[in-house]
Amino acid sequence: IESAYFPQQSGSLFYQPWKDESTLSWWDSNCWQPAISRISLQYCATTHFPWEQIFESWFKIPVTASVPCVITLADICPLFLFLQLPGKLNELDHNGDLALDLALCRRLESIATTLVNHKADVDMMDKKGWSLLHKAIQRGDKFAANFLIKNGARVNAAIMGDQQTPLHLVASYNSKKHKPEVMTEMAQIAESLLKAGANPNMQDSQGRTPLHSSIVVRNDQVFSQLLQCKQLDLELKDHEGSTALWLAVQYITMSSDLSVNPFEDVPVQNGNYFDENSFAARLIQRGSNTDAPDTVTGSCLLQRAAGAENEAAALFLATHRATVNHRNKWGETPLHTACQHGLANLTAELLQQGANPNIQTEKAAPAPKGTVMPGTADSVSLQTPLHMAIAYNHPDVVSVILEQKANALHATNNLQIIPDFSLKDSRDQTVLGLALWTGMHKIAAQLLGSGASINDTMSDGQTLLHMAIQRQDSKSALFLLEHQADISVRTQDGETALQLAIKNQLPLVVDAICTRGADMSVPDEKGNPPLWLALENNLEDIASTLVRHGCDATCWGPGPSGCLQTLLHRAIDENSEQIACFLIRSGCDVNSPRQPGANGEGDEEAHDRQTPLHLAACWGLEETVQCLLEFGANVNAQDAEGKTPIHVAIINQHNTIIQMMISHSAIQLNLRDRQGLTPFACAMTYKNNKAAEAILKREPGAAEQVDNKGRNFLHLAVQNSDIESVLFLISVQADVNSRVQDTSKLTPLHLAVQAGSEIIVRNLLLAGARVNELNKHRQTALHLAAQQDLPTICSVLLENGIDFAAVDENKNNALHLAVMHGRLSNIRVLLTECNIDAEAINARGQSPMHILGQYGKENAATIFDFFRECMPEYPLDKPDIDGNTVLLLAYIKGNANLCRAIVRAGARLGINNNQGINIFNYQVATKQLLFRLLDMLSKEPPWCDGSNCYECSAKFGVTLRKHHCRHCGRLLCHKCSTKEIPIIKFDLNKPVRVCNTCFDVLTVGGVS
């Protein structure tokens, strides 16, 4: 029963609190009408029960009475229960309350007892799933709780949802929120619950037992009650894997930051609760496992405490029998965790307790959520605690371990183990290496002082020095060098520390290595010496360092086809002017050519004798050439072909380089190669006019230099019909009348005619060439032109006033020679464009016509006809010095066409020469030509005269008369002309005297 109500009007009541726990008062505020509005489950208020009549008949009090009355609840309840309401006892009212709970709240023990006796359910749940016992404990109602426990309420009933038992609720009371007397009452309830059979190991929805709850809120009294329970399981874990001991040690934190404290308590100073009366100590005394490994990670409590950086808790566990070498699923020990989180005091304690500093992790542990692992610690296994301390940059922890090693060497007990600094993690790193890579050089120095090896090699053959260089960690590399790291050790690839330092562009490291006496001549796997490596990578500062320390800038090594070459040769061949100039300025050998290998290896390059200056001139490396000249390269050095560098530059048309060399004070421009070419000759040969002109400015007489055949450059240019060179030489005032210095003594004009170049002839004449100059045979250019088929040149020479009457040493004029060589075009020019003497006699008494008869070719008849055309009265029968006529010479030559032409022109047929030979008696295989010549006569030829018979040579006298053959006109004696025959073709119808030969011709025709 909760209250009394008094109707103000129909259906409206006012609330009046109870005056005491056993009486009720009623009165009507208006009419003093007593009423009972609600009993227990509001039965009267919600039913149409005639309670007024029953009330009047039961109590003998009219309902209209205005006098208040007092009755006891004991009087009312039996009445209510009497009215057959047991089925309603366990129903909830509109506020969700049970009648029994209302009775207990008001400590109405008799009513509560009556309700229980009439089967009111002591374990009835409200809408929220709370039992009466839960609600009693929740509101701190010791009376109700004890009543319910006494009346058999289930002490292990769990609230729906969070699954908390009454014992959980009792244990959750917090001394910070509740008064001491309340905490005492809760302890008493806990005792009652345990006596009533409450299970202390029941777990709520978070997996926590009442013991967990008592530790979380620091409920010492309930905690003590629970420890006394024999059934208590100390190793049960909540859903987070926490045992009671873990929660106990977690309560103490070294941090003042509330965010790291999982409890509501104000953080306390380290160690305040680690005496023997602390929760943790009492749990351990009770038998709690100080390791309690986590089922997922395998980490023990000591590791978890260290991982949470709760050093106080970890120290407590370490000193209370925790296993200091316990290993989790990653192979980590508590010492690993302490080192990882920088817990120096814990590290010292663990080592003192015998923790093994040489245990290595089995695999890499994942980083905690929200944290970033150092690069040196990410995904690494096989780490010792010292590895972790260094990787996570905890120098104070490292110092503790180093001190421990020193102490362990002199320790009297056998617990402490000496750290092994040579152990390597999965990345093949020692602790010394890690100290260097994390920048902990002070620690690295301490490690070295404690016995760490500076020259340990990794599995790939690298030392720490190699690794530092490859990491481009100059500071660490210099540190190692200062501590006497071995610079001679090579990697598995054969690389030295010096080579690595150069490749990784570390000038300070290179300098330090060189200072310590490194061998600067050791080549890499490709045969490149350190100096070349530096220069090839444009590291001129490093290259300068090497040279400063005495590196050989020449450095002979293998070259093309196995020959030997210097770095300078190589730089020039690779067109690297920057490298070449550096080497030159560094004092390398600037004059040596390549050499054959040790066993004569090398092709052309090994024997070409070309100096670096030759090569630079060949490739057109202007800057290199300039540098070579400045640093004393021999500008006159000759290669295997006798070529100097300027020859090479000229051949390759590098005019700037040519000018550099010409300007050099020591150059000799008269040196010849094996072909006899001077630089000027070379320039002319390769038509490098700019070079030639530059040479002439330095050496004006260069153009007149002659080759081994006595020819100067103009001669050669003319001979080669090189009009470009001729014009150039003319432009530079070359002597156009200079003669070849041999027996021919030809001038350029002679050579131009021989070359048949009209344009060169014209330009030479325009340049002042003397047109009438003679060669050794006293021939002019016209003589030479006449001998060749050069009518145009003949015309040019005639136009320029050449002496056409000039004769050579054989007294031949140009016409003689033109006829001799059958040059009809030249003959036409000579006969039509000048007044040359066509009958001039040479030394043999021959005119050009005699020459035609003696040397005439296929076109001789045409030439003869042209002569007759130009000179109809040309004397055909004029003999030469030997008495030969042109007809006899042509006949002897066997030139039938010319003979016919001469005969047709009316030449006498039978004239003898000085030896008495004529065409009739000249010994030939057949007389066919003679007969045809005779047969072709169309008119009587002129008679011959003489003192002897043309046939028998008899001398005419008084007794021997002269006769003539009327057919051939020869002078004959009577004996040689006895036959007579008419010559119809001559209109001689009567028989006339003829010679025997003509008789045969006239008789049988022109057939021999």
mmCIF file with all atom_site columns, C-alpha atoms in Angstrom, residues 658-742:
data_model
loop_
_atom_site.group_PDB
_atom_site.id
_atom_site.type_symbol
_atom_site.label_atom_id
_atom_site.label_alt_id
_atom_site.label_comp_id
_atom_site.label_asym_id
_atom_site.label_entity_id
_atom_site.label_seq_id
_atom_site.pdbx_PDB_ins_code
_atom_site.Cartn_x
_atom_site.Cartn_y
_atom_site.Cartn_z
_atom_site.occupancy
_atom_site.B_iso_or_equiv
_atom_site.pdbx_formal_charge
_atom_site.auth_seq_id
_atom_site.auth_comp_id
_atom_site.auth_asym_id
_atom_site.auth_atom_id
_atom_site.pdbx_PDB_model_num
ATOM 1  C CA . ILE A 1 658 ? 91.977  24.368 -87.199  1.00 0.00 ? 658 ILE A CA 1
ATOM 2  C CA . GLN A 1 659 ? 92.134  28.032 -86.278  1.00 0.00 ? 659 GLN A CA 1
ATOM 3  C CA . MET A 1 660 ? 93.153  27.151 -82.707  1.00 0.00 ? 660 MET A CA 1
ATOM 4  C CA . MET A 1 661 ? 96.015  25.037 -83.963  1.00 0.00 ? 661 MET A CA 1
ATOM 5  C CA . ILE A 1 662 ? 97.178  27.525 -86.601  1.00 0.00 ? 662 ILE A CA 1
ATOM 6  C CA . SER A 1 663 ? 97.290  30.144 -83.869  1.00 0.00 ? 663 SER A CA 1
ATOM 7  C CA . HIS A 1 664 ? 99.523  27.950 -81.737  1.00 0.00 ? 664 HIS A CA 1
ATOM 8  C CA . SER A 1 665 ? 103.046 29.306 -81.624  1.00 0.00 ? 665 SER A CA 1
ATOM 9  C CA . ALA A 1 666 ? 104.733 25.918 -82.013  1.00 0.00 ? 666 ALA A CA 1
ATOM 10 C CA . ILE A 1 667 ? 102.808 24.570 -84.973  1.00 0.00 ? 667 ILE A CA 1
ATOM 11 C CA . GLN A 1 668 ? 104.779 23.448 -88.016  1.00 0.00 ? 668 GLN A CA 1
ATOM 12 C CA . LEU A 1 669 ? 102.735 23.796 -91.158  1.00 0.00 ? 669 LEU A CA 1
ATOM 13 C CA . ASN A 1 670 ? 105.270 22.156 -93.429  1.00 0.00 ? 670 ASN A CA 1
ATOM 14 C CA . LEU A 1 671 ? 104.998 18.660 -91.946  1.00 0.00 ? 671 LEU A CA 1
ATOM 15 C CA . ARG A 1 672 ? 103.816 16.087 -94.456  1.00 0.00 ? 672 ARG A CA 1
ATOM 16 C CA . ASP A 1 673 ? 101.903 12.881 -93.937  1.00 0.00 ? 673 ASP A CA 1
ATOM 17 C CA . ARG A 1 674 ? 102.828 9.655  -95.645  1.00 0.00 ? 674 ARG A CA 1
ATOM 18 C CA . GLN A 1 675 ? 100.998 10.786 -98.759  1.00 0.00 ? 675 GLN A CA 1
ATOM 19 C CA . GLY A 1 676 ? 103.223 13.825 -98.839  1.00 0.00 ? 676 GLY A CA 1
ATOM 20 C CA . LEU A 1 677 ? 100.454 16.210 -97.916  1.00 0.00 ? 677 LEU A CA 1
ATOM 21 C CA . THR A 1 678 ? 101.139 19.257 -95.803  1.00 0.00 ? 678 THR A CA 1
ATOM 22 C CA . PRO A 1 679 ? 98.265  20.760 -93.847  1.00 0.00 ? 679 PRO A CA 1
ATOM 23 C CA . PHE A 1 680 ? 97.687  23.173 -96.725  1.00 0.00 ? 680 PHE A CA 1
ATOM 24 C CA . ALA A 1 681 ? 97.723  20.316 -99.215  1.00 0.00 ? 681 ALA A CA 1
ATOM 25 C CA . CYS A 1 682 ? 95.312  18.449 -97.012  1.00 0.00 ? 682 CYS A CA 1
ATOM 26 C CA . ALA A 1 683 ? 93.032  21.476 -96.894  1.00 0.00 ? 683 ALA A CA 1
ATOM 27 C CA . MET A 1 684 ? 93.101  21.677 -100.675 1.00 0.00 ? 684 MET A CA 1
ATOM 28 C CA . THR A 1 685 ? 92.552  17.958 -101.048 1.00 0.00 ? 685 THR A CA 1
ATOM 29 C CA . TYR A 1 686 ? 89.484  18.045 -98.836  1.00 0.00 ? 686 TYR A CA 1
ATOM 30 C CA . LYS A 1 687 ? 88.349  21.398 -100.271 1.00 0.00 ? 687 LYS A CA 1
ATOM 31 C CA . ASN A 1 688 ? 88.596  23.087 -96.935  1.00 0.00 ? 688 ASN A CA 1
ATOM 32 C CA . ASN A 1 689 ? 89.175  26.564 -98.298  1.00 0.00 ? 689 ASN A CA 1
ATOM 33 C CA . LYS A 1 690 ? 88.760  28.274 -94.948  1.00 0.00 ? 690 LYS A CA 1
ATOM 34 C CA . ALA A 1 691 ? 91.539  26.170 -93.516  1.00 0.00 ? 691 ALA A CA 1
ATOM 35 C CA . ALA A 1 692 ? 93.726  26.784 -96.541  1.00 0.00 ? 692 ALA A CA 1
ATOM 36 C CA . GLU A 1 693 ? 93.211  30.518 -96.333  1.00 0.00 ? 693 GLU A CA 1
ATOM 37 C CA . ALA A 1 694 ? 94.011  30.501 -92.628  1.00 0.00 ? 694 ALA A CA 1
ATOM 38 C CA . ILE A 1 695 ? 97.193  28.548 -93.299  1.00 0.00 ? 695 ILE A CA 1
ATOM 39 C CA . LEU A 1 696 ? 98.221  31.018 -96.007  1.00 0.00 ? 696 LEU A CA 1
ATOM 40 C CA . LYS A 1 697 ? 97.799  33.888 -93.608  1.00 0.00 ? 697 LYS A CA 1
ATOM 41 C CA . ARG A 1 698 ? 100.163 32.135 -91.200  1.00 0.00 ? 698 ARG A CA 1
ATOM 42 C CA . GLU A 1 699 ? 102.421 30.707 -93.948  1.00 0.00 ? 699 GLU A CA 1
ATOM 43 C CA . PRO A 1 700 ? 102.159 32.773 -97.189  1.00 0.00 ? 700 PRO A CA 1
ATOM 44 C CA . GLY A 1 701 ? 104.357 30.375 -99.172  1.00 0.00 ? 701 GLY A CA 1
ATOM 45 C CA . ALA A 1 702 ? 102.312 27.348 -98.298  1.00 0.00 ? 702 ALA A CA 1
ATOM 46 C CA . ALA A 1 703 ? 100.472 27.388 -101.594 1.00 0.00 ? 703 ALA A CA 1
ATOM 47 C CA . GLU A 1 704 ? 103.764 26.968 -103.480 1.00 0.00 ? 704 GLU A CA 1
ATOM 48 C CA . GLN A 1 705 ? 104.779 23.867 -101.649 1.00 0.00 ? 705 GLN A CA 1
ATOM 49 C CA . VAL A 1 706 ? 105.175 20.943 -104.003 1.00 0.00 ? 706 VAL A CA 1
ATOM 50 C CA . ASP A 1 707 ? 104.571 17.278 -103.590 1.00 0.00 ? 707 ASP A CA 1
ATOM 51 C CA . ASN A 1 708 ? 106.992 14.477 -104.320 1.00 0.00 ? 708 ASN A CA 1
ATOM 52 C CA . LYS A 1 709 ? 106.214 14.859 -108.005 1.00 0.00 ? 709 LYS A CA 1
ATOM 53 C CA . GLY A 1 710 ? 107.019 18.529 -108.046 1.00 0.00 ? 710 GLY A CA 1
ATOM 54 C CA . ARG A 1 711 ? 103.410 19.694 -108.248 1.00 0.00 ? 711 ARG A CA 1
ATOM 55 C CA . ASN A 1 712 ? 102.060 22.541 -106.234 1.00 0.00 ? 712 ASN A CA 1
ATOM 56 C CA . PHE A 1 713 ? 98.464  22.893 -105.184 1.00 0.00 ? 713 PHE A CA 1
ATOM 57 C CA . LEU A 1 714 ? 97.434  24.806 -108.286 1.00 0.00 ? 714 LEU A CA 1
ATOM 58 C CA . HIS A 1 715 ? 98.941  22.098 -110.466 1.00 0.00 ? 715 HIS A CA 1
ATOM 59 C CA . LEU A 1 716 ? 97.048  19.439 -108.564 1.00 0.00 ? 716 LEU A CA 1
ATOM 60 C CA . ALA A 1 717 ? 93.816  21.370 -108.617 1.00 0.00 ? 717 ALA A CA 1
ATOM 61 C CA . VAL A 1 718 ? 94.119  21.914 -112.363 1.00 0.00 ? 718 VAL A CA 1
ATOM 62 C CA . GLN A 1 719 ? 95.014  18.294 -112.991 1.00 0.00 ? 719 GLN A CA 1
ATOM 63 C CA . ASN A 1 720 ? 91.998  17.203 -110.974 1.00 0.00 ? 720 ASN A CA 1
ATOM 64 C CA . SER A 1 721 ? 89.798  19.738 -112.820 1.00 0.00 ? 721 SER A CA 1
ATOM 65 C CA . ASP A 1 722 ? 88.964  21.078 -109.361 1.00 0.00 ? 722 ASP A CA 1
ATOM 66 C CA . ILE A 1 723 ? 87.590  24.432 -110.447 1.00 0.00 ? 723 ILE A CA 1
ATOM 67 C CA . GLU A 1 724 ? 86.668  25.310 -106.843 1.00 0.00 ? 724 GLU A CA 1
ATOM 68 C CA . SER A 1 725 ? 90.229  24.883 -105.665 1.00 0.00 ? 725 SER A CA 1
ATOM 69 C CA . VAL A 1 726 ? 91.600  26.608 -108.744 1.00 0.00 ? 726 VAL A CA 1
ATOM 70 C CA . LEU A 1 727 ? 89.409  29.604 -108.148 1.00 0.00 ? 727 LEU A CA 1
ATOM 71 C CA . PHE A 1 728 ? 90.382  29.626 -104.476 1.00 0.00 ? 728 PHE A CA 1
ATOM 72 C CA . LEU A 1 729 ? 94.092  29.492 -105.322 1.00 0.00 ? 729 LEU A CA 1
ATOM 73 C CA . ILE A 1 730 ? 93.675  32.196 -107.898 1.00 0.00 ? 730 ILE A CA 1
ATOM 74 C CA . SER A 1 731 ? 91.889  34.268 -105.288 1.00 0.00 ? 731 SER A CA 1
ATOM 75 C CA . VAL A 1 732 ? 94.795  33.870 -102.876 1.00 0.00 ? 732 VAL A CA 1
ATOM 76 C CA . GLN A 1 733 ? 97.242  35.012 -105.557 1.00 0.00 ? 733 GLN A CA 1
ATOM 77 C CA . ALA A 1 734 ? 98.762  31.636 -106.342 1.00 0.00 ? 734 ALA A CA 1
ATOM 78 C CA . ASP A 1 735 ? 101.304 31.805 -109.176 1.00 0.00 ? 735 ASP A CA 1
ATOM 79 C CA . VAL A 1 736 ? 99.387  30.862 -112.320 1.00 0.00 ? 736 VAL A CA 1
ATOM 80 C CA . ASN A 1 737 ? 102.608 30.516 -114.311 1.00 0.00 ? 737 ASN A CA 1
ATOM 81 C CA . SER A 1 738 ? 104.459 28.234 -111.903 1.00 0.00 ? 738 SER A CA 1
ATOM 82 C CA . ARG A 1 739 ? 105.826 25.123 -113.507 1.00 0.00 ? 739 ARG A CA 1
ATOM 83 C CA . VAL A 1 740 ? 105.741 21.548 -112.343 1.00 0.00 ? 740 VAL A CA 1
ATOM 84 C CA . GLN A 1 741 ? 109.141 20.778 -110.925 1.00 0.00 ? 741 GLN A CA 1
ATOM 85 C CA . ASP A 1 742 ? 109.803 17.741 -113.061 1.00 0.00 ? 742 ASP A CA 1
#
